[in-house]
CSV table of N, CA and C in Angstrom, one decimal:
chain,number,residue,atom,x,y,z
A,1,MET,N,7.3,19.1,-1.8
A,1,MET,CA,6.7,18.2,-0.9
A,1,MET,C,8.0,17.7,-0.4
A,2,ARG,N,7.9,17.6,0.9
A,2,ARG,CA,9.2,16.7,1.4
A,2,ARG,C,8.9,15.1,1.4
A,3,SER,N,10.0,14.6,1.4
A,3,SER,CA,9.8,13.1,1.2
A,3,SER,C,10.2,12.8,2.2
A,4,ILE,N,9.5,11.5,2.4
A,4,ILE,CA,9.4,10.7,3.9
A,4,ILE,C,10.9,9.5,3.9
A,5,ILE,N,10.6,8.9,2.5
A,5,ILE,CA,11.5,7.7,2.1
A,5,ILE,C,11.6,7.9,0.8
A,6,GLU,N,12.9,7.5,0.7
A,6,GLU,CA,13.4,7.6,-0.7
A,6,GLU,C,14.4,6.2,-0.9
A,7,THR,N,14.2,6.2,-2.4
A,7,THR,CA,14.9,5.0,-3.2
A,7,THR,C,15.7,5.5,-4.1
A,8,ASP,N,16.1,4.6,-4.8
A,8,ASP,CA,17.2,5.3,-6.1
A,8,ASP,C,16.1,5.7,-7.2
A,9,ARG,N,14.9,5.2,-7.4
A,9,ARG,CA,14.4,5.8,-8.5
A,9,ARG,C,12.7,6.2,-7.7
A,10,LEU,N,12.7,6.2,-6.8
A,10,LEU,CA,11.1,6.5,-6.1
A,10,LEU,C,11.5,7.7,-5.1
A,11,TYR,N,10.3,8.4,-4.7
A,11,TYR,CA,10.5,9.1,-3.4
A,11,TYR,C,9.0,8.7,-2.7
A,12,LEU,N,8.7,8.6,-1.5
A,12,LEU,CA,7.4,8.6,-0.9
A,12,LEU,C,7.0,9.7,-0.2
A,13,ARG,N,5.8,10.1,-0.1
A,13,ARG,CA,5.5,11.7,0.6
A,13,ARG,C,4.1,11.1,1.1
A,14,LYS,N,3.7,12.2,1.7
A,14,LYS,CA,2.5,12.1,2.0
A,14,LYS,C,1.3,12.5,0.9
A,15,ILE,N,0.5,11.8,0.8
A,15,ILE,CA,-0.6,12.1,-0.3
A,15,ILE,C,-1.3,13.4,-0.2
A,16,LEU,N,-1.4,14.2,-1.1
A,16,LEU,CA,-1.8,15.6,-1.2
A,16,LEU,C,-3.4,15.5,-2.2
A,17,PRO,N,-4.1,16.4,-1.8
A,17,PRO,CA,-5.1,16.5,-2.7
A,17,PRO,C,-5.0,16.8,-4.3
A,18,GLU,N,-3.7,17.3,-4.7
A,18,GLU,CA,-3.6,17.3,-5.9
A,18,GLU,C,-3.1,16.2,-6.6
A,19,ASP,N,-3.2,15.3,-5.6
A,19,ASP,CA,-3.0,13.8,-6.3
A,19,ASP,C,-4.0,13.1,-6.8
A,20,ALA,N,-5.4,13.8,-6.6
A,20,ALA,CA,-6.5,13.3,-7.2
A,20,ALA,C,-6.9,12.7,-8.4
A,21,ALA,N,-6.2,13.5,-9.3
A,21,ALA,CA,-6.3,13.3,-10.8
A,21,ALA,C,-5.6,11.7,-10.8
A,22,ALA,N,-4.4,11.5,-10.4
A,22,ALA,CA,-3.8,10.3,-10.5
A,22,ALA,C,-4.4,9.1,-9.8
A,23,MET,N,-4.9,9.7,-8.7
A,23,MET,CA,-5.6,8.7,-8.0
A,23,MET,C,-6.8,8.3,-8.6
A,24,PHE,N,-7.4,9.0,-9.4
A,24,PHE,CA,-8.5,8.6,-10.2
A,24,PHE,C,-8.5,7.6,-11.1
A,25,GLU,N,-7.0,7.9,-11.7
A,25,GLU,CA,-6.6,7.0,-12.9
A,25,GLU,C,-6.5,5.9,-12.5
A,26,MET,N,-5.9,5.6,-11.2
A,26,MET,CA,-5.7,4.1,-10.6
A,26,MET,C,-6.9,3.4,-10.3
A,27,ASP,N,-7.6,4.1,-9.4
A,27,ASP,CA,-8.5,3.7,-9.0
A,27,ASP,C,-10.0,3.7,-9.8
A,28,SER,N,-10.0,4.2,-11.1
A,28,SER,CA,-11.2,3.9,-12.0
A,28,SER,C,-10.9,2.8,-12.6
A,29,ASP,N,-9.4,2.0,-12.8
A,29,ASP,CA,-9.3,1.0,-13.6
A,29,ASP,C,-9.6,-0.3,-13.2
A,30,PRO,N,-10.4,-1.1,-13.8
A,30,PRO,CA,-11.1,-2.3,-13.2
A,30,PRO,C,-9.7,-3.1,-13.0
A,31,ASP,N,-8.8,-3.1,-14.0
A,31,ASP,CA,-7.8,-4.3,-13.8
A,31,ASP,C,-6.9,-3.9,-12.3
A,32,VAL,N,-6.8,-2.6,-11.9
A,32,VAL,CA,-6.5,-2.3,-11.0
A,32,VAL,C,-7.0,-3.2,-9.8
A,33,HIS,N,-8.5,-3.1,-10.0
A,33,HIS,CA,-9.1,-3.7,-8.8
A,33,HIS,C,-9.4,-4.9,-8.7
A,34,ARG,N,-9.0,-5.8,-9.7
A,34,ARG,CA,-9.2,-7.3,-9.7
A,34,ARG,C,-9.2,-7.8,-8.6
A,35,PHE,N,-8.5,-7.6,-7.8
A,35,PHE,CA,-7.8,-8.6,-6.7
A,35,PHE,C,-8.4,-7.9,-5.1
A,36,LEU,N,-9.0,-6.8,-5.3
A,36,LEU,CA,-9.1,-5.7,-4.3
A,36,LEU,C,-10.2,-5.9,-3.5
A,37,GLY,N,-11.3,-6.4,-4.1
A,37,GLY,CA,-12.7,-6.7,-3.6
A,37,GLY,C,-13.4,-5.4,-3.4
A,38,ARG,N,-13.3,-4.3,-4.2
A,38,ARG,CA,-14.1,-3.2,-4.2
A,38,ARG,C,-14.3,-2.8,-5.2
A,39,THR,N,-15.3,-2.0,-5.8
A,39,THR,CA,-15.5,-1.4,-6.8
A,39,THR,C,-14.9,-0.2,-7.5
A,40,PRO,N,-14.4,-0.2,-8.9
A,40,PRO,CA,-13.4,1.0,-9.3
A,40,PRO,C,-14.5,2.4,-8.9
A,41,VAL,N,-13.7,3.3,-8.7
A,41,VAL,CA,-14.5,4.8,-8.6
A,41,VAL,C,-14.8,4.9,-10.0
A,42,LYS,N,-15.8,5.7,-9.9
A,42,LYS,CA,-16.5,6.4,-11.0
A,42,LYS,C,-16.3,7.8,-11.0
A,43,THR,N,-15.9,8.7,-10.3
A,43,THR,CA,-15.9,10.2,-10.2
A,43,THR,C,-14.6,10.6,-9.6
A,44,LEU,N,-14.3,11.9,-9.8
A,44,LEU,CA,-13.3,12.4,-9.1
A,44,LEU,C,-13.3,12.8,-8.0
A,45,SER,N,-14.6,12.9,-7.5
A,45,SER,CA,-15.0,13.0,-5.9
A,45,SER,C,-14.7,12.1,-5.2
A,46,GLU,N,-15.0,11.0,-5.7
A,46,GLU,CA,-14.7,9.7,-4.9
A,46,GLU,C,-13.0,9.6,-4.5
A,47,SER,N,-12.2,9.8,-5.7
A,47,SER,CA,-10.7,10.0,-5.2
A,47,SER,C,-10.5,10.9,-4.6
A,48,VAL,N,-11.0,12.4,-4.3
A,48,VAL,CA,-11.0,13.1,-3.6
A,48,VAL,C,-11.4,12.8,-2.0
A,49,ALA,N,-12.5,11.9,-1.8
A,49,ALA,CA,-13.2,11.5,-0.8
A,49,ALA,C,-12.0,10.6,0.3
A,50,ASP,N,-11.2,10.0,-1.0
A,50,ASP,CA,-10.3,8.6,-0.6
A,50,ASP,C,-9.2,9.5,0.1
A,51,ILE,N,-8.8,10.5,-0.7
A,51,ILE,CA,-7.4,11.4,-0.4
A,51,ILE,C,-7.8,11.8,1.1
A,52,GLU,N,-9.1,12.6,1.3
A,52,GLU,CA,-9.3,13.2,2.3
A,52,GLU,C,-9.2,12.1,3.9
A,53,ASN,N,-9.8,10.7,3.4
A,53,ASN,CA,-9.8,9.6,4.5
A,53,ASN,C,-8.3,9.1,4.7
A,54,ILE,N,-7.3,9.0,3.8
A,54,ILE,CA,-6.3,8.9,4.0
A,54,ILE,C,-5.3,9.8,4.9
A,55,ARG,N,-5.3,11.1,4.6
A,55,ARG,CA,-5.0,12.2,5.4
A,55,ARG,C,-5.5,12.3,6.6
A,56,GLN,N,-6.8,12.1,6.7
A,56,GLN,CA,-7.0,12.0,8.4
A,56,GLN,C,-6.2,10.8,9.0
A,57,GLN,N,-6.1,9.8,8.3
A,57,GLN,CA,-5.2,8.6,8.8
A,57,GLN,C,-3.9,9.1,9.6
A,58,TYR,N,-3.2,10.1,8.9
A,58,TYR,CA,-1.9,10.9,9.2
A,58,TYR,C,-2.6,11.4,10.6
A,59,VAL,N,-3.5,12.0,10.5
A,59,VAL,CA,-3.9,12.8,11.9
A,59,VAL,C,-4.2,11.7,13.0
A,60,ASP,N,-4.9,10.7,12.8
A,60,ASP,CA,-5.4,9.9,13.6
A,60,ASP,C,-4.4,8.7,14.2
A,61,TYR,N,-3.7,8.4,13.5
A,61,TYR,CA,-2.6,7.1,13.8
A,61,TYR,C,-1.4,7.4,13.2
A,62,GLY,N,-0.9,8.4,12.8
A,62,GLY,CA,0.6,8.9,12.6
A,62,GLY,C,1.2,8.6,11.3
A,63,VAL,N,0.6,7.6,10.8
A,63,VAL,CA,0.8,6.4,9.5
A,63,VAL,C,-0.5,6.2,8.4
A,64,ALA,N,-0.2,6.3,7.4
A,64,ALA,CA,-1.2,5.9,6.3
A,64,ALA,C,-0.4,5.5,4.9
A,65,ARG,N,-1.2,5.3,4.0
A,65,ARG,CA,-0.6,5.1,2.5
A,65,ARG,C,0.2,6.3,2.3
A,66,LEU,N,1.6,6.3,1.5
A,66,LEU,CA,2.0,7.5,1.1
A,66,LEU,C,1.9,7.4,-0.8
A,67,ALA,N,1.9,8.4,-0.9
A,67,ALA,CA,2.4,8.9,-2.3
A,67,ALA,C,3.6,8.2,-2.9
A,68,ILE,N,3.7,7.3,-3.8
A,68,ILE,CA,4.9,6.8,-4.6
A,68,ILE,C,5.2,7.8,-5.8
A,69,VAL,N,6.4,8.4,-5.8
A,69,VAL,CA,6.6,9.4,-6.8
A,69,VAL,C,7.8,8.7,-7.7
A,70,GLU,N,7.8,8.7,-8.7
A,70,GLU,CA,9.1,8.5,-9.8
A,70,GLU,C,9.9,9.7,-9.7
A,71,ARG,N,11.2,9.4,-9.3
A,71,ARG,CA,12.1,10.4,-9.3
A,71,ARG,C,12.4,11.4,-10.5
A,72,ALA,N,12.6,10.6,-11.7
A,72,ALA,CA,13.0,11.0,-13.0
A,72,ALA,C,11.9,11.8,-13.5
A,73,THR,N,10.8,11.8,-13.2
A,73,THR,CA,9.6,12.3,-14.1
A,73,THR,C,8.9,13.3,-13.2
A,74,GLY,N,8.8,12.8,-11.7
A,74,GLY,CA,7.9,13.4,-10.6
A,74,GLY,C,6.6,13.1,-10.9
A,75,ASN,N,6.3,12.3,-11.6
A,75,ASN,CA,5.1,11.5,-11.7
A,75,ASN,C,4.4,10.7,-10.4
A,76,PHE,N,3.1,10.9,-10.1
A,76,PHE,CA,2.6,9.7,-9.3
A,76,PHE,C,2.6,8.8,-9.8
A,77,VAL,N,3.1,7.5,-9.2
A,77,VAL,CA,2.8,6.5,-10.0
A,77,VAL,C,2.1,5.4,-9.2
A,78,GLY,N,1.7,5.8,-8.1
A,78,GLY,CA,0.7,4.6,-7.2
A,78,GLY,C,1.1,5.1,-5.7
A,79,TRP,N,0.3,4.4,-4.5
A,79,TRP,CA,0.6,4.6,-3.2
A,79,TRP,C,1.1,3.4,-2.5
A,80,GLY,N,1.5,3.4,-1.6
A,80,GLY,CA,2.0,2.0,-0.7
A,80,GLY,C,2.3,2.7,0.6
A,81,GLY,N,2.9,1.6,1.3
A,81,GLY,CA,3.4,1.9,2.9
A,81,GLY,C,2.2,1.1,3.7
A,82,LEU,N,2.4,1.7,5.0
A,82,LEU,CA,1.9,1.2,6.2
A,82,LEU,C,0.6,1.8,6.3
A,83,LYS,N,-0.4,0.6,6.9
A,83,LYS,CA,-1.8,1.5,7.4
A,83,LYS,C,-2.0,0.8,8.4
A,84,PHE,N,-2.7,1.7,9.5
A,84,PHE,CA,-2.7,0.9,10.7
A,84,PHE,C,-4.2,0.4,10.7
A,85,ILE,N,-4.2,-0.6,10.9
A,85,ILE,CA,-5.3,-1.3,11.1
A,85,ILE,C,-6.2,-1.7,12.3
A,86,THR,N,-7.4,-0.8,12.7
A,86,THR,CA,-8.0,-0.9,13.7
A,86,THR,C,-9.6,-2.2,13.9
A,87,GLU,N,-10.0,-2.2,12.7
A,87,GLU,CA,-11.0,-3.2,12.8
A,87,GLU,C,-10.4,-4.9,12.9
A,88,SER,N,-10.8,-6.0,13.3
A,88,SER,CA,-10.6,-7.3,13.3
A,88,SER,C,-10.2,-7.8,11.9
A,89,MET,N,-9.4,-8.6,11.8
A,89,MET,CA,-9.1,-9.3,10.3
A,89,MET,C,-8.1,-10.2,10.8
A,90,ASN,N,-8.7,-11.6,10.6
A,90,ASN,CA,-8.1,-12.7,10.8
A,90,ASN,C,-7.6,-13.0,12.3
A,91,GLY,N,-8.3,-12.6,13.1
A,91,GLY,CA,-8.0,-12.5,14.4
A,91,GLY,C,-7.0,-11.8,15.0
A,92,PHE,N,-6.7,-10.8,14.1
A,92,PHE,CA,-5.8,-9.6,14.6
A,92,PHE,C,-6.5,-8.4,14.8
A,93,GLN,N,-6.0,-7.2,15.7
A,93,GLN,CA,-6.7,-6.2,15.5
A,93,GLN,C,-5.6,-5.1,16.0
A,94,ASN,N,-5.6,-3.8,15.4
A,94,ASN,CA,-4.7,-2.7,15.7
A,94,ASN,C,-3.2,-3.2,15.4
A,95,PHE,N,-2.9,-3.2,14.0
A,95,PHE,CA,-2.1,-3.8,13.7
A,95,PHE,C,-1.5,-2.8,12.4
A,96,HIS,N,-0.2,-2.9,12.0
A,96,HIS,CA,0.2,-2.0,10.7
A,96,HIS,C,0.5,-3.3,9.7
A,97,ASP,N,-0.2,-2.8,8.4
A,97,ASP,CA,-0.4,-3.5,7.3
A,97,ASP,C,0.3,-2.8,6.5
A,98,LEU,N,1.1,-3.7,5.7
A,98,LEU,CA,1.9,-3.1,4.4
A,98,LEU,C,1.0,-3.0,3.0
A,99,GLY,N,0.9,-2.4,2.2
A,99,GLY,CA,0.1,-2.5,1.0
A,99,GLY,C,0.8,-1.5,0.1
A,100,TYR,N,0.3,-1.7,-1.2
A,100,TYR,CA,0.6,-1.2,-2.5
A,100,TYR,C,-0.3,-1.3,-3.5
A,101,ARG,N,-0.3,0.0,-4.1
A,101,ARG,CA,-1.1,0.4,-5.5
A,101,ARG,C,-0.6,0.9,-6.4
A,102,PHE,N,-0.5,0.5,-7.9
A,102,PHE,CA,0.2,1.4,-8.6
A,102,PHE,C,-0.9,1.5,-9.9
A,103,ILE,N,-0.7,2.7,-10.6
A,103,ILE,CA,-1.3,2.9,-11.7
A,103,ILE,C,-0.7,1.8,-13.1
A,104,LYS,N,-1.6,1.4,-13.8
A,104,LYS,CA,-1.3,0.3,-14.6
A,104,LYS,C,-0.2,0.4,-15.4
A,105,ARG,N,0.2,1.4,-16.0
A,105,ARG,CA,1.3,1.9,-16.9
A,105,ARG,C,2.5,1.6,-16.0
A,106,TYR,N,2.2,1.4,-14.7
A,106,TYR,CA,3.8,1.5,-14.0
A,106,TYR,C,3.9,-0.1,-13.4
A,107,TRP,N,3.1,-0.9,-14.0
A,107,TRP,CA,3.1,-2.1,-13.5
A,107,TRP,C,4.3,-2.6,-14.1
A,108,GLY,N,4.9,-3.9,-13.5
A,108,GLY,CA,6.3,-4.4,-13.9
A,108,GLY,C,7.7,-3.8,-14.0
A,109,LYS,N,7.5,-2.6,-13.2
A,109,LYS,CA,8.8,-1.7,-13.1
A,109,LYS,C,9.6,-2.5,-12.0
A,110,GLY,N,9.1,-3.0,-11.0
A,110,GLY,CA,9.5,-3.3,-9.8
A,110,GLY,C,9.4,-2.2,-9.0
A,111,TYR,N,8.5,-1.4,-9.1
A,111,TYR,CA,8.0,-0.4,-8.1
A,111,TYR,C,7.6,-1.0,-6.7
A,112,ALA,N,6.8,-1.9,-6.4
A,112,ALA,CA,6.0,-2.3,-5.6
A,112,ALA,C,7.3,-2.9,-4.5
A,113,GLN,N,8.0,-3.9,-4.9
A,113,GLN,CA,9.2,-4.2,-4.3
A,113,GLN,C,10.0,-3.2,-3.7
A,114,GLU,N,10.6,-2.5,-4.7
A,114,GLU,CA,11.6,-1.3,-4.1
A,114,GLU,C,10.7,-0.4,-3.2
A,115,SER,N,9.6,-0.1,-3.2
A,115,SER,CA,9.1,1.0,-2.4
A,115,SER,C,8.7,0.2,-1.1
A,116,SER,N,8.1,-0.9,-1.3
A,116,SER,CA,8.1,-1.7,-0.1
A,116,SER,C,9.2,-2.3,0.7
A,117,ARG,N,10.5,-2.4,-0.1
A,117,ARG,CA,11.5,-2.7,1.0
A,117,ARG,C,11.9,-1.6,1.6
A,118,ALA,N,12.2,-0.2,0.9
A,118,ALA,CA,12.2,0.9,1.7
A,118,ALA,C,11.3,1.3,2.8
A,119,VAL,N,9.9,1.0,2.8
A,119,VAL,CA,9.1,1.2,3.6
A,119,VAL,C,9.5,0.1,4.8
A,120,ILE,N,9.7,-1.2,4.6
A,120,ILE,CA,9.8,-2.1,5.5
A,120,ILE,C,11.1,-1.3,6.7
A,121,LYS,N,12.2,-0.9,5.8
A,121,LYS,CA,13.3,-0.5,6.7
A,121,LYS,C,13.0,0.6,7.6
A,122,TYR,N,12.2,1.6,7.0
A,122,TYR,CA,11.8,2.7,7.8
A,122,TYR,C,11.2,2.4,9.0
A,123,ALA,N,10.2,1.3,8.5
A,123,ALA,CA,9.0,1.0,10.0
A,123,ALA,C,10.0,0.2,11.0
A,124,PHE,N,11.0,-0.6,10.7
A,124,PHE,CA,11.8,-1.2,11.7
A,124,PHE,C,12.8,-0.3,12.3
A,125,GLU,N,13.4,0.5,11.4
A,125,GLU,CA,14.6,1.4,11.9
A,125,GLU,C,14.1,2.6,12.7
A,126,LYS,N,13.0,3.4,11.8
A,126,LYS,CA,12.5,4.8,12.3
A,126,LYS,C,11.5,4.6,13.4
A,127,MET,N,10.6,3.6,13.3
A,127,MET,CA,9.3,3.3,13.7
A,127,MET,C,9.3,2.5,14.8
A,128,ASP,N,10.6,1.7,14.9
A,128,ASP,CA,10.5,0.6,15.7
A,128,ASP,C,9.6,-0.4,15.8
A,129,LEU,N,9.0,-0.7,15.1
A,129,LEU,CA,7.6,-1.6,14.8
A,129,LEU,C,8.4,-2.8,15.1
A,130,PRO,N,7.8,-4.1,16.1
A,130,PRO,CA,8.3,-5.3,16.1
A,130,PRO,C,8.2,-6.0,14.9
A,131,VAL,N,6.6,-6.0,14.1
A,131,VAL,CA,6.2,-6.8,13.2
A,131,VAL,C,5.1,-5.8,12.3
A,132,ILE,N,5.3,-6.4,11.0
A,132,ILE,CA,4.5,-6.0,10.1
A,132,ILE,C,3.7,-6.9,9.3
A,133,TYR,N,2.4,-6.6,9.2
A,133,TYR,CA,1.4,-7.8,8.5
A,133,TYR,C,1.0,-7.1,7.1
A,134,ALA,N,0.6,-8.3,6.4
A,134,ALA,CA,0.4,-7.8,4.7
A,134,ALA,C,-0.8,-8.7,4.7
A,135,ILE,N,-1.7,-8.5,3.5
A,135,ILE,CA,-2.8,-9.7,3.0
A,135,ILE,C,-2.6,-9.5,1.9
A,136,ALA,N,-3.0,-10.6,0.9
A,136,ALA,CA,-3.0,-10.7,-0.7
A,136,ALA,C,-3.9,-11.7,-1.1
A,137,ASP,N,-4.8,-11.3,-2.0
A,137,ASP,CA,-5.6,-12.4,-2.5
A,137,ASP,C,-4.6,-13.9,-2.9
A,138,LEU,N,-5.4,-14.6,-2.7
A,138,LEU,CA,-4.4,-16.0,-3.1
A,138,LEU,C,-4.5,-16.0,-4.6
A,139,GLU,N,-5.0,-15.4,-5.2
A,139,GLU,CA,-5.1,-15.5,-7.0
A,139,GLU,C,-3.7,-14.6,-7.2
A,140,HIS,N,-3.6,-13.5,-6.6
A,140,HIS,CA,-2.7,-12.6,-6.9
A,140,HIS,C,-1.5,-12.6,-7.0
A,141,LYS,N,-0.7,-13.5,-7.6
A,141,LYS,CA,0.7,-13.8,-7.7
A,141,LYS,C,1.5,-12.9,-7.7
A,142,ALA,N,1.5,-11.8,-8.6
A,142,ALA,CA,2.2,-11.0,-8.3
A,142,ALA,C,2.5,-10.3,-6.9
A,143,SER,N,1.4,-9.6,-6.2
A,143,SER,CA,1.4,-9.2,-4.7
A,143,SER,C,2.1,-10.3,-4.0
A,144,ARG,N,1.7,-11.5,-3.7
A,144,ARG,CA,2.3,-12.4,-3.1
A,144,ARG,C,3.7,-12.3,-3.4
A,145,ASN,N,4.2,-12.5,-4.7
A,145,ASN,CA,5.5,-12.5,-5.0
A,145,ASN,C,6.1,-11.4,-4.3
A,146,VAL,N,5.7,-10.3,-4.5
A,146,VAL,CA,6.4,-9.0,-3.8
A,146,VAL,C,6.7,-9.1,-2.3
A,147,LEU,N,5.5,-9.5,-1.5
A,147,LEU,CA,5.6,-9.8,-0.1
A,147,LEU,C,6.9,-10.9,0.1
A,148,GLU,N,6.6,-12.0,-0.6
A,148,GLU,CA,8.0,-13.1,-0.2
A,148,GLU,C,9.2,-12.8,-0.7
A,149,LYS,N,9.5,-11.8,-1.8
A,149,LYS,CA,10.9,-11.2,-2.1
A,149,LYS,C,11.3,-10.4,-0.9
A,150,CYS,N,10.3,-10.0,-0.4
A,150,CYS,CA,10.6,-8.6,0.8
A,150,CYS,C,10.6,-9.2,2.2
A,151,GLY,N,10.4,-10.4,2.0
A,151,GLY,CA,10.9,-11.4,3.3
A,151,GLY,C,9.7,-11.9,4.0
A,152,PHE,N,8.2,-11.8,3.5
A,152,PHE,CA,7.3,-11.7,4.2
A,152,PHE,C,7.3,-13.2,4.4
A,153,SER,N,6.7,-13.8,5.4
A,153,SER,CA,6.4,-15.4,5.6
A,153,SER,C,4.6,-15.5,5.4
A,154,PHE,N,4.5,-16.5,4.6
A,154,PHE,CA,3.0,-16.8,4.6
A,154,PHE,C,2.6,-17.8,5.8
A,155,VAL,N,1.8,-17.2,6.7
A,155,VAL,CA,1.3,-17.8,8.0
A,155,VAL,C,0.0,-18.5,7.6
A,156,ASN,N,-1.0,-18.0,7.0
A,156,ASN,CA,-2.1,-18.9,6.6
A,156,ASN,C,-3.2,-18.2,5.8
A,157,SER,N,-4.2,-19.1,5.3
A,157,SER,CA,-5.1,-18.5,4.2
A,157,SER,C,-6.5,-18.1,5.3
A,158,PHE,N,-7.3,-17.3,4.9
A,158,PHE,CA,-8.2,-16.9,5.4
A,158,PHE,C,-9.4,-16.2,4.6
A,159,GLU,N,-10.8,-15.9,4.8
A,159,GLU,CA,-11.7,-15.3,4.0
A,159,GLU,C,-11.7,-13.9,4.3
A,160,TYR,N,-11.6,-13.1,3.1
A,160,TYR,CA,-11.6,-11.5,3.3
A,160,TYR,C,-12.6,-11.0,2.3
A,161,ASP,N,-13.4,-10.2,2.3
A,161,ASP,CA,-14.2,-9.6,1.4
A,161,ASP,C,-15.0,-10.7,0.5
A,162,GLY,N,-15.3,-12.2,0.9
A,162,GLY,CA,-15.8,-13.1,0.2
A,162,GLY,C,-14.9,-14.0,-0.6
A,163,ASP,N,-13.5,-13.6,-0.6
A,163,ASP,CA,-12.5,-14.1,-1.2
A,163,ASP,C,-11.2,-14.8,-0.4
A,164,PRO,N,-10.7,-15.7,-0.7
A,164,PRO,CA,-9.6,-16.2,-0.1
A,164,PRO,C,-8.3,-15.6,-0.2
A,165,HIS,N,-7.5,-15.3,0.9
A,165,HIS,CA,-6.5,-14.3,1.1
A,165,HIS,C,-5.4,-15.2,1.8
A,166,GLY,N,-4.0,-14.6,1.7
A,166,GLY,CA,-3.1,-15.2,2.6
A,166,GLY,C,-2.6,-13.7,3.4
A,167,TRP,N,-2.4,-14.6,4.8
A,167,TRP,CA,-1.9,-13.7,5.9
A,167,TRP,C,-0.5,-13.9,5.9
A,168,TYR,N,0.0,-12.8,5.7
A,168,TYR,CA,1.5,-12.8,5.6
A,168,TYR,C,2.3,-11.6,7.1
A,169,THR,N,3.4,-12.0,7.6
A,169,THR,CA,4.1,-11.5,8.5
A,169,THR,C,5.4,-11.4,8.3
A,170,LEU,N,5.9,-10.1,9.0
A,170,LEU,CA,7.4,-10.1,9.1
A,170,LEU,C,7.7,-9.3,10.1
A,171,GLN,N,8.8,-10.4,11.0
A,171,GLN,CA,9.2,-9.3,12.3
A,171,GLN,C,10.5,-9.0,12.0
A,172,ARG,N,10.6,-7.9,12.9
A,172,ARG,CA,11.9,-7.1,12.9
A,172,ARG,C,13.1,-8.1,13.0
A,173,PRO,N,14.1,-7.7,12.4
A,173,PRO,CA,15.4,-8.9,12.5
A,173,PRO,C,15.8,-8.5,13.9
C-alpha cells in the first residue's frame, strides 16, 4: 500500500480492512480508552465498522485518520492524523482536528510526536491549511505534552463528553 506520509521510523497510509485485527487490539484495551470518553470495543465487527466509517471519511472529506505503520516491522502500531470535524465543538464547526491513538505496547516510543510532526508538515505544506486544532482530556498529560511539543498552544478548557478537555490550536507559520 502506498504511503502518504513517511518519517524515519514510520509511514502513514490509509486505513485498510485488513487492519481490523490490529484496530481491535488497540480499541478493545481499556487503558487505551481511559481518556477517550467511549467504551472499548468488544467485537472484531465493531472494529470493522470503525474502519468502514474512517474509509468513508476519505471519500466525504478527502481526509481522515491514517494507519501508522512501523517501517522496521511493517506492524500497524496505531492511527493518527487529521479528521474533518463537522459537528460543533467548543464553538467551532467544520475544522481539521489532529489526533492519534496507539496500541499499548507501542506507547513510550515517541511515535505520537514523530507522526504528528509529519502530519502537521503535510497539512501546512501540501494541504495549505491555515490552522489545525486538537483536543485532549486535561488529565491526559502525555497527550497534552505531545501537542505542546509539536507547537500547539493551549487556548481554553471546555467540557466534552462530560469531562474537562483542553482546546489547542496551531497556526501555519
